[in-house]
GROMACS .gro file of C-alpha atoms in nm:
model
  432
    1MET     CA    1  -4.287  -2.271   7.532
    2VAL     CA    2  -4.601  -2.168   7.723
    3PRO     CA    3  -4.669  -2.401   8.017
    4HIS     CA    4  -5.023  -2.533   8.008
    5LEU     CA    5  -5.224  -2.349   8.274
    6VAL     CA    6  -5.390  -2.638   8.454
    7THR     CA    7  -5.579  -2.407   8.686
    8ALA     CA    8  -5.784  -2.126   8.532
    9VAL     CA    9  -5.826  -1.812   8.739
   10ASN     CA   10  -6.161  -1.762   8.910
   11GLY     CA   11  -6.311  -1.573   9.203
   12PRO     CA   12  -6.145  -1.255   9.336
   13LEU     CA   13  -5.831  -1.292   9.122
   14LEU     CA   14  -6.043  -1.298   8.808
   15ASP     CA   15  -6.175  -0.955   8.905
   16LEU     CA   16  -5.817  -0.838   8.973
   17GLU     CA   17  -5.702  -0.965   8.632
   18LYS     CA   18  -5.984  -0.778   8.460
   19LYS     CA   19  -5.906  -0.454   8.646
   20ILE     CA   20  -5.534  -0.473   8.566
   21LEU     CA   21  -5.597  -0.548   8.198
   22GLU     CA   22  -5.852  -0.267   8.165
   23ALA     CA   23  -5.612  -0.024   8.336
   24THR     CA   24  -5.304  -0.124   8.130
   25PRO     CA   25  -5.244   0.223   7.973
   26ALA     CA   26  -5.279   0.394   8.313
   27ILE     CA   27  -5.053   0.133   8.477
   28GLU     CA   28  -4.776   0.164   8.218
   29ARG     CA   29  -4.787   0.544   8.237
   30TRP     CA   30  -4.775   0.526   8.619
   31PHE     CA   31  -4.464   0.305   8.605
   32ARG     CA   32  -4.303   0.540   8.352
   33LEU     CA   33  -4.356   0.838   8.585
   34GLU     CA   34  -4.230   0.646   8.889
   35TRP     CA   35  -3.907   0.557   8.706
   36GLN     CA   36  -3.849   0.926   8.643
   37GLU     CA   37  -3.836   0.969   9.023
   38HIS     CA   38  -3.655   0.648   9.120
   39THR     CA   39  -3.366   0.440   8.983
   40PRO     CA   40  -3.445   0.070   8.941
   41PRO     CA   41  -3.201  -0.185   9.081
   42PHE     CA   42  -2.957  -0.305   8.814
   43TYR     CA   43  -3.123  -0.648   8.809
   44CYS     CA   44  -3.371  -0.833   9.025
   45SER     CA   45  -3.578  -1.149   9.056
   46VAL     CA   46  -3.912  -1.173   9.238
   47ASP     CA   47  -4.076  -1.487   9.378
   48LEU     CA   48  -4.454  -1.462   9.339
   49ARG     CA   49  -4.734  -1.671   9.486
   50ASN     CA   50  -5.067  -1.696   9.306
   51ALA     CA   51  -5.333  -1.819   9.550
   52GLY     CA   52  -5.628  -1.781   9.313
   53PHE     CA   53  -5.770  -1.523   9.555
   54LYS     CA   54  -5.459  -1.303   9.574
   55LEU     CA   55  -5.127  -1.260   9.392
   56ALA     CA   56  -4.831  -1.132   9.591
   57PRO     CA   57  -4.450  -1.119   9.594
   58VAL     CA   58  -4.299  -1.317   9.880
   59ASP     CA   59  -3.929  -1.253   9.814
   60THR     CA   60  -3.721  -1.005   9.613
   61ASN     CA   61  -3.361  -1.092   9.525
   62LEU     CA   62  -3.122  -0.814   9.421
   63PHE     CA   63  -2.842  -1.058   9.327
   64PRO     CA   64  -3.038  -1.303   9.112
   65GLY     CA   65  -2.889  -1.637   9.013
   66GLY     CA   66  -3.089  -1.856   8.777
   67PHE     CA   67  -3.047  -1.661   8.451
   68ASN     CA   68  -2.964  -2.002   8.300
   69ASN     CA   69  -3.328  -2.103   8.365
   70LEU     CA   70  -3.469  -1.839   8.129
   71SER     CA   71  -3.573  -1.953   7.784
   72PRO     CA   72  -3.316  -1.879   7.508
   73GLU     CA   73  -3.588  -1.685   7.319
   74MET     CA   74  -3.569  -1.421   7.591
   75LEU     CA   75  -3.197  -1.349   7.549
   76PRO     CA   76  -3.234  -1.067   7.292
   77LEU     CA   77  -3.468  -0.887   7.535
   78ALA     CA   78  -3.219  -0.940   7.820
   79VAL     CA   79  -2.939  -0.795   7.604
   80GLN     CA   80  -3.146  -0.486   7.515
   81SER     CA   81  -3.235  -0.431   7.881
   82ALA     CA   82  -2.873  -0.476   7.988
   83MET     CA   83  -2.769  -0.215   7.731
   84ALA     CA   84  -3.023   0.031   7.875
   85ALA     CA   85  -2.897  -0.040   8.227
   86ILE     CA   86  -2.526  -0.001   8.143
   87GLU     CA   87  -2.585   0.324   7.950
   88LYS     CA   88  -2.724   0.487   8.266
   89TYR     CA   89  -2.406   0.429   8.462
   90CYS     CA   90  -2.127   0.432   8.205
   91PRO     CA   91  -2.234   0.512   7.846
   92ASP     CA   92  -1.885   0.447   7.705
   93ALA     CA   93  -1.832   0.132   7.913
   94LYS     CA   94  -1.577  -0.109   7.772
   95ASN     CA   95  -1.488  -0.345   8.058
   96LEU     CA   96  -1.721  -0.514   8.307
   97LEU     CA   97  -1.594  -0.699   8.613
   98LEU     CA   98  -1.842  -0.964   8.733
   99ILE     CA   99  -1.797  -1.090   9.091
  100PRO     CA  100  -1.985  -1.418   9.146
  101GLU     CA  101  -2.064  -1.625   9.454
  102GLY     CA  102  -1.801  -1.869   9.573
  103HIS     CA  103  -2.009  -2.174   9.468
  104THR     CA  104  -1.740  -2.317   9.242
  105ARG     CA  105  -1.886  -2.668   9.273
  106ASN     CA  106  -2.247  -2.571   9.199
  107THR     CA  107  -2.269  -2.621   8.823
  108PHE     CA  108  -2.624  -2.479   8.806
  109TYR     CA  109  -2.502  -2.154   8.959
  110LEU     CA  110  -2.197  -2.144   8.730
  111GLN     CA  111  -2.426  -2.185   8.427
  112ASN     CA  112  -2.606  -1.874   8.551
  113VAL     CA  113  -2.270  -1.688   8.558
  114SER     CA  114  -2.196  -1.810   8.206
  115ARG     CA  115  -2.538  -1.686   8.086
  116LEU     CA  116  -2.478  -1.344   8.247
  117MET     CA  117  -2.140  -1.317   8.072
  118GLN     CA  118  -2.308  -1.408   7.742
  119ILE     CA  119  -2.569  -1.132   7.790
  120PHE     CA  120  -2.315  -0.861   7.878
  121ARG     CA  121  -2.068  -0.955   7.607
  122GLN     CA  122  -2.352  -0.912   7.359
  123THR     CA  123  -2.395  -0.553   7.484
  124GLY     CA  124  -2.039  -0.474   7.371
  125LEU     CA  125  -1.849  -0.532   7.695
  126ASN     CA  126  -1.535  -0.725   7.777
  127VAL     CA  127  -1.643  -0.937   8.075
  128ARG     CA  128  -1.409  -1.104   8.321
  129LEU     CA  129  -1.470  -1.279   8.653
  130GLY     CA  130  -1.314  -1.166   8.980
  131SER     CA  131  -1.329  -1.391   9.286
  132LEU     CA  132  -1.371  -1.282   9.648
  133SER     CA  133  -1.236  -1.621   9.759
  134PRO     CA  134  -0.888  -1.601   9.920
  135GLU     CA  135  -0.821  -1.943   9.767
  136VAL     CA  136  -0.817  -1.797   9.414
  137LYS     CA  137  -0.459  -1.667   9.396
  138GLU     CA  138  -0.413  -1.705   9.020
  139PRO     CA  139  -0.643  -1.745   8.717
  140THR     CA  140  -0.843  -2.065   8.772
  141THR     CA  141  -1.041  -2.233   8.493
  142ILE     CA  142  -1.361  -2.427   8.568
  143GLU     CA  143  -1.524  -2.656   8.313
  144LEU     CA  144  -1.903  -2.658   8.280
  145PRO     CA  145  -2.119  -2.958   8.181
  146ASP     CA  146  -2.197  -2.804   7.839
  147GLY     CA  147  -1.827  -2.783   7.751
  148ALA     CA  148  -1.795  -2.410   7.822
  149THR     CA  149  -1.531  -2.282   8.066
  150LEU     CA  150  -1.515  -1.998   8.317
  151THR     CA  151  -1.193  -1.837   8.441
  152LEU     CA  152  -1.190  -1.692   8.792
  153GLU     CA  153  -0.919  -1.438   8.870
  154PRO     CA  154  -0.798  -1.279   9.196
  155LEU     CA  155  -0.918  -0.922   9.259
  156GLU     CA  156  -0.663  -0.640   9.276
  157ARG     CA  157  -0.681  -0.283   9.405
  158SER     CA  158  -0.504  -0.023   9.191
  159ALA     CA  159  -0.173   0.129   9.304
  160ASN     CA  160  -0.354   0.437   9.438
  161GLY     CA  161  -0.608   0.211   9.618
  162ARG     CA  162  -0.907   0.385   9.460
  163ARG     CA  163  -0.999   0.134   9.188
  164LEU     CA  164  -1.075  -0.236   9.178
  165GLY     CA  165  -0.996  -0.471   8.892
  166LEU     CA  166  -0.789  -0.767   8.779
  167LYS     CA  167  -0.434  -0.792   8.649
  168ASN     CA  168  -0.424  -0.581   8.328
  169PHE     CA  169  -0.800  -0.521   8.346
  170ASP     CA  170  -0.949  -0.189   8.462
  171PRO     CA  171  -1.333  -0.196   8.452
  172CYS     CA  172  -1.560   0.109   8.467
  173THR     CA  173  -1.841  -0.103   8.615
  174ILE     CA  174  -1.831  -0.381   8.874
  175LEU     CA  175  -2.135  -0.608   8.884
  176LEU     CA  176  -2.192  -0.816   9.197
  177ASN     CA  177  -2.365  -1.151   9.164
  178ASN     CA  178  -2.268  -1.225   9.523
  179ASP     CA  179  -2.521  -1.136   9.793
  180LEU     CA  180  -2.256  -1.062  10.062
  181SER     CA  181  -2.431  -1.278  10.323
  182SER     CA  182  -2.107  -1.328  10.511
  183GLY     CA  183  -2.030  -0.956  10.544
  184LEU     CA  184  -1.881  -0.667  10.348
  185PRO     CA  185  -1.535  -0.762  10.215
  186SER     CA  186  -1.285  -0.484  10.275
  187ILE     CA  187  -1.163  -0.509   9.913
  188LEU     CA  188  -1.506  -0.381   9.798
  189GLU     CA  189  -1.516  -0.081  10.033
  190ASN     CA  190  -1.434   0.275   9.925
  191VAL     CA  191  -1.450   0.194   9.555
  192ASN     CA  192  -1.542   0.553   9.467
  193GLU     CA  193  -1.423   0.591   9.109
  194GLN     CA  194  -1.622   0.300   8.961
  195ASN     CA  195  -1.986   0.195   8.955
  196LEU     CA  196  -2.044  -0.089   9.202
  197LEU     CA  197  -2.376  -0.253   9.118
  198PRO     CA  198  -2.584  -0.330   9.315
  199PRO     CA  199  -2.451  -0.105   9.594
  200LEU     CA  200  -2.300  -0.265   9.904
  201HIS     CA  201  -2.606  -0.190  10.118
  202ALA     CA  202  -2.811  -0.418   9.888
  203GLY     CA  203  -2.618  -0.716  10.029
  204TRP     CA  204  -2.758  -0.929  10.311
  205ALA     CA  205  -2.487  -0.802  10.547
  206VAL     CA  206  -2.698  -0.481  10.559
  207ARG     CA  207  -3.032  -0.545  10.385
  208ARG     CA  208  -3.349  -0.658  10.570
  209LYS     CA  209  -3.663  -0.814  10.421
  210THR     CA  210  -3.885  -0.611  10.656
  211ASN     CA  211  -3.744  -0.287  10.506
  212HIS     CA  212  -3.831  -0.417  10.161
  213PHE     CA  213  -4.189  -0.509  10.249
  214ALA     CA  214  -4.239  -0.177  10.431
  215ALA     CA  215  -4.142  -0.006  10.102
  216TYR     CA  216  -4.372  -0.245   9.913
  217ASP     CA  217  -4.659  -0.139  10.144
  218GLU     CA  218  -4.605   0.222  10.027
  219VAL     CA  219  -4.593   0.126   9.659
  220ILE     CA  220  -4.899  -0.095   9.674
  221LYS     CA  221  -5.116   0.167   9.848
  222LYS     CA  222  -5.061   0.404   9.554
  223PHE     CA  223  -5.105   0.131   9.293
  224ALA     CA  224  -5.422  -0.015   9.450
  225LYS     CA  225  -5.575   0.333   9.453
  226LEU     CA  226  -5.487   0.374   9.084
  227ILE     CA  227  -5.674   0.057   8.978
  228ASP     CA  228  -5.933   0.059   9.259
  229VAL     CA  229  -5.861  -0.272   9.432
  230ASP     CA  230  -5.806  -0.380   9.791
  231PRO     CA  231  -5.425  -0.353   9.849
  232TRP     CA  232  -5.439  -0.687  10.032
  233MET     CA  233  -5.508  -0.860   9.699
  234LEU     CA  234  -5.146  -0.785   9.601
  235ASN     CA  235  -4.976  -0.760   9.938
  236PRO     CA  236  -4.886  -1.011  10.211
  237PHE     CA  237  -4.928  -0.888  10.570
  238PHE     CA  238  -4.602  -0.903  10.767
  239MET     CA  239  -4.450  -0.826  11.108
  240LYS     CA  240  -4.095  -0.809  11.239
  241CYS     CA  241  -3.974  -0.994  11.548
  242ASP     CA  242  -3.628  -0.906  11.688
  243ASP     CA  243  -3.398  -1.078  11.935
  244VAL     CA  244  -3.513  -1.434  11.879
  245ASN     CA  245  -3.272  -1.714  11.968
  246PHE     CA  246  -3.411  -2.047  11.853
  247ASN     CA  247  -3.140  -2.255  12.020
  248GLU     CA  248  -3.186  -2.091  12.359
  249HIS     CA  249  -3.568  -2.063  12.333
  250THR     CA  250  -3.552  -1.685  12.395
  251GLY     CA  251  -3.813  -1.461  12.230
  252GLU     CA  252  -4.047  -1.756  12.164
  253ASP     CA  253  -4.342  -1.606  12.353
  254ARG     CA  254  -4.312  -1.278  12.163
  255LEU     CA  255  -4.285  -1.468  11.836
  256ALA     CA  256  -4.595  -1.675  11.919
  257SER     CA  257  -4.788  -1.359  12.013
  258ASN     CA  258  -4.697  -1.193  11.680
  259VAL     CA  259  -4.796  -1.507  11.487
  260ASP     CA  260  -5.132  -1.497  11.667
  261THR     CA  261  -5.183  -1.130  11.576
  262LEU     CA  262  -5.104  -1.189  11.209
  263LEU     CA  263  -5.325  -1.498  11.182
  264ALA     CA  264  -5.614  -1.300  11.336
  265LYS     CA  265  -5.573  -1.028  11.069
  266MET     CA  266  -5.571  -1.294  10.799
  267ARG     CA  267  -5.883  -1.469  10.933
  268LYS     CA  268  -6.067  -1.138  10.912
  269LYS     CA  269  -5.968  -1.098  10.545
  270TYR     CA  270  -6.051  -1.461  10.466
  271LYS     CA  271  -6.395  -1.412  10.619
  272GLU     CA  272  -6.448  -1.089  10.420
  273TYR     CA  273  -6.378  -1.271  10.092
  274GLY     CA  274  -6.536  -1.605  10.184
  275ILE     CA  275  -6.205  -1.791  10.157
  276LYS     CA  276  -6.226  -2.142  10.299
  277GLU     CA  277  -5.849  -2.209  10.315
  278LYS     CA  278  -5.682  -2.237  10.655
  279PRO     CA  279  -5.454  -1.931  10.700
  280PHE     CA  280  -5.086  -1.984  10.771
  281VAL     CA  281  -4.780  -1.765  10.817
  282VAL     CA  282  -4.421  -1.811  10.705
  283ILE     CA  283  -4.142  -1.731  10.950
  284LYS     CA  284  -3.808  -1.660  10.788
  285ALA     CA  285  -3.477  -1.493  10.862
  286ASP     CA  286  -3.498  -1.117  10.805
  287ALA     CA  287  -3.169  -1.136  10.613
  288GLY     CA  288  -3.056  -1.410  10.380
  289THR     CA  289  -3.163  -1.623  10.092
  290TYR     CA  290  -3.137  -1.970   9.934
  291GLY     CA  291  -3.458  -2.084  10.102
  292MET     CA  292  -3.281  -2.133  10.436
  293GLY     CA  293  -3.423  -2.050  10.780
  294ILE     CA  294  -3.790  -2.082  10.677
  295MET     CA  295  -4.090  -2.252  10.839
  296SER     CA  296  -4.467  -2.251  10.772
  297VAL     CA  297  -4.695  -2.224  11.077
  298HIS     CA  298  -5.076  -2.262  11.103
  299ASP     CA  299  -5.099  -2.196  11.478
  300ALA     CA  300  -4.897  -1.991  11.728
  301SER     CA  301  -4.841  -2.300  11.944
  302GLU     CA  302  -4.622  -2.447  11.669
  303VAL     CA  303  -4.337  -2.200  11.737
  304LYS     CA  304  -4.307  -2.309  12.100
  305GLY     CA  305  -4.108  -2.614  12.191
  306LEU     CA  306  -3.950  -2.673  11.848
  307ASN     CA  307  -3.746  -2.992  11.832
  308ARG     CA  308  -3.370  -2.975  11.789
  309LYS     CA  309  -3.382  -3.032  11.411
  310GLN     CA  310  -3.634  -2.747  11.367
  311ARG     CA  311  -3.432  -2.515  11.593
  312ASN     CA  312  -3.110  -2.588  11.405
  313LYS     CA  313  -3.285  -2.527  11.073
  314MET     CA  314  -3.415  -2.188  11.187
  315SER     CA  315  -3.108  -2.064  11.373
  316VAL     CA  316  -2.854  -2.049  11.088
  317VAL     CA  317  -2.875  -1.942  10.722
  318LYS     CA  318  -2.627  -1.918  10.432
  319ASP     CA  319  -2.257  -1.883  10.522
  320GLY     CA  320  -2.334  -1.983  10.881
  321LEU     CA  321  -2.501  -1.649  10.955
  322GLU     CA  322  -2.685  -1.667  11.288
  323VAL     CA  323  -3.054  -1.572  11.286
  324THR     CA  324  -3.173  -1.326  11.552
  325ASP     CA  325  -3.433  -1.121  11.362
  326VAL     CA  326  -3.720  -1.277  11.169
  327ILE     CA  327  -4.000  -1.160  10.942
  328ILE     CA  328  -4.341  -1.317  11.000
  329GLN     CA  329  -4.512  -1.305  10.663
  330GLU     CA  330  -4.863  -1.393  10.559
  331GLY     CA  331  -4.848  -1.730  10.390
  332VAL     CA  332  -4.977  -1.721  10.033
  333PRO     CA  333  -5.068  -2.070   9.912
  334THR     CA  334  -4.997  -2.142   9.547
  335PHE     CA  335  -5.265  -2.282   9.322
  336GLU     CA  336  -5.031  -2.308   9.022
  337HIS     CA  337  -4.941  -2.662   8.911
  338ILE     CA  338  -4.718  -2.804   8.639
  339ASN     CA  339  -4.786  -3.173   8.568
  340GLU     CA  340  -4.942  -3.239   8.909
  341SER     CA  341  -4.652  -3.070   9.094
  342VAL     CA  342  -4.690  -2.749   9.294
  343ALA     CA  343  -4.535  -2.446   9.119
  344GLU     CA  344  -4.469  -2.075   9.173
  345PRO     CA  345  -4.365  -1.809   8.921
  346VAL     CA  346  -4.030  -1.628   8.948
  347VAL     CA  347  -3.993  -1.315   8.733
  348TYR     CA  348  -3.656  -1.173   8.621
  349MET     CA  349  -3.585  -0.808   8.543
  350ILE     CA  350  -3.287  -0.610   8.419
  351ASP     CA  351  -3.322  -0.237   8.478
  352ARG     CA  352  -3.700  -0.169   8.465
  353TYR     CA  353  -3.779  -0.437   8.208
  354VAL     CA  354  -3.914  -0.789   8.253
  355VAL     CA  355  -3.670  -1.017   8.070
  356GLY     CA  356  -3.825  -1.357   8.146
  357GLY     CA  357  -3.895  -1.597   8.426
  358PHE     CA  358  -3.976  -1.953   8.515
  359TYR     CA  359  -4.201  -2.166   8.728
  360ARG     CA  360  -4.019  -2.313   9.028
  361VAL     CA  361  -4.169  -2.661   9.055
  362HIS     CA  362  -4.139  -2.907   9.345
  363ALA     CA  363  -4.295  -3.254   9.335
  364ASP     CA  364  -4.243  -3.323   9.706
  365ARG     CA  365  -4.379  -3.000   9.854
  366GLY     CA  366  -4.734  -2.889   9.931
  367ASN     CA  367  -4.904  -2.564   9.828
  368HIS     CA  368  -4.834  -2.409  10.172
  369GLU     CA  369  -4.463  -2.491  10.170
  370ASN     CA  370  -4.144  -2.318  10.059
  371LEU     CA  371  -4.053  -2.445   9.710
  372ASN     CA  372  -3.701  -2.297   9.710
  373ALA     CA  373  -3.551  -2.623   9.835
  374PRO     CA  374  -3.341  -2.913   9.708
  375GLY     CA  375  -3.541  -3.114   9.457
  376ALA     CA  376  -3.694  -2.812   9.282
  377HIS     CA  377  -3.680  -2.789   8.903
  378PHE     CA  378  -3.758  -2.505   8.664
  379VAL     CA  379  -3.991  -2.460   8.366
  380PRO     CA  380  -3.920  -2.143   8.164
  381LEU     CA  381  -4.199  -1.885   8.134
  382ALA     CA  382  -4.236  -1.758   7.780
  383PHE     CA  383  -4.247  -1.382   7.826
  384ALA     CA  384  -4.141  -1.359   7.460
  385HIS     CA  385  -4.281  -1.072   7.253
  386GLN     CA  386  -4.587  -1.257   7.132
  387HIS     CA  387  -4.675  -1.357   7.489
  388ALA     CA  388  -4.585  -1.039   7.680
  389LEU     CA  389  -4.874  -0.850   7.523
  390PRO     CA  390  -5.208  -0.914   7.692
  391ASP     CA  391  -5.480  -1.081   7.487
  392TYR     CA  392  -5.782  -0.858   7.540
  393GLN     CA  393  -6.009  -1.090   7.338
  394ALA     CA  394  -5.943  -1.394   7.558
  395LYS     CA  395  -6.197  -1.523   7.804
  396PRO     CA  396  -6.089  -1.385   8.145
  397GLY     CA  397  -5.875  -1.617   8.352
  398THR     CA  398  -5.780  -1.855   8.071
  399ALA     CA  399  -5.503  -1.684   7.869
  400ALA     CA  400  -5.137  -1.745   7.955
  401PRO     CA  401  -5.027  -1.406   7.808
  402ASN     CA  402  -5.267  -1.227   8.043
  403ARG     CA  403  -5.145  -1.418   8.344
  404PHE     CA  404  -4.780  -1.353   8.250
  405TYR     CA  405  -4.852  -0.984   8.201
  406ILE     CA  406  -5.002  -0.965   8.550
  407TYR     CA  407  -4.701  -1.148   8.694
  408GLY     CA  408  -4.483  -0.885   8.526
  409VAL     CA  409  -4.687  -0.599   8.673
  410VAL     CA  410  -4.664  -0.735   9.030
  411ALA     CA  411  -4.293  -0.814   8.990
  412ARG     CA  412  -4.230  -0.455   8.876
  413LEU     CA  413  -4.417  -0.329   9.184
  414ALA     CA  414  -4.166  -0.526   9.395
  415LEU     CA  415  -3.883  -0.383   9.180
  416LEU     CA  416  -4.009  -0.032   9.250
  417ALA     CA  417  -4.028  -0.116   9.621
  418ALA     CA  418  -3.664  -0.234   9.607
  419SER     CA  419  -3.573   0.102   9.452
  420LEU     CA  420  -3.739   0.290   9.740
  421GLU     CA  421  -3.582   0.052   9.991
  422MET     CA  422  -3.232   0.119   9.851
  423GLU     CA  423  -3.288   0.497   9.869
  424LYS     CA  424  -3.407   0.481  10.230
  425THR     CA  425  -3.127   0.256  10.352
  426ASP     CA  426  -2.844   0.423  10.159
  427PRO     CA  427  -2.566   0.520  10.403
  428ASN     CA  428  -2.454   0.794  10.156
  429PRO     CA  429  -2.783   0.943  10.032
  430GLU     CA  430  -2.615   1.246   9.874
  431VAL     CA  431  -2.505   1.017   9.587
  432TYR     CA  432  -2.866   1.021   9.459
   0.00000   0.00000   0.00000
């Protein structure tokens, strides 16, 4: 199950790997203490980029799809972690209402929903699916390619209006696997007697990537001090640019100026570490997901005078949401390959535990490009018990378990940042 590591670690990342492995007891204790102060998101996936000279998260998803891409060997670990997560919110939980995305024709996504139901049923919960779609007016059964079926049911508010459930089904916990890109549905508001996970302000109607990476900045400063490394080794520079309208060419000069500033910062770091790569930045919508509204830029001039196709691509994301605010993020090239194709690791967590992951692989994309695009395929990462433990005897830079352990550490740093981000953006902070 372990993908062959075509590219062994060398240079600065080799030093980082050694430092993290040597500091493992201190790192695990540090995480344990942090989780006493902060509550991890219910579940989370983190896209990482391993450049060979730095390893950094580039996106953190609080409504992860893709559980169907994890290796079956990881399921027992996912079940244990889900049990730990549920016990925090509702120790005597009996019923779980899962609210998925409206992608009823996307069989890959529906297999993810099926896998989630499998995990939570194994924790001792009755799991049913509630749909936000107004088209679902009665129980609707969908067949999956593997012969399994899913039944979507219309949501109902209780007679007193304070609880949300289905006909003859009253859950204590409601789990969203819908990122609320198109706004906050009124049926989900003022659900005060049940646990709604993740909270509404984790959805893209409210959440902003720049808030997340500002929180990650805080986390990484503390962590880098703990293991004595340059924070930049684990952290992509970023800037925010508001009030950009790609279709009307407004805000382009400001955007170009910010791109210039960020590239100059990167060149300085590249020079410091003797990195010969050409720096690039990634411009993406500050809210939203699914790899939409993203472009890679090597020079500020590239954001001026975009053609119509480029402007259309950048101006709208999922659910037709218009883009006005963008994050300009340091581009982290990936040096990971699977069978000649460019790859990047994606790590999955439930509660504070790593429960698996996969390499996102794309044969038609380069190492500077976004791989979250049509044509990508997935190779499971074996974070199974025998591989999750670092191999201290291995020659540095060559052992898959060591690389996977480091992926898990960096993903948990992003998870901790998401926890801080949720605290800071909570509209009702007294709940904490």
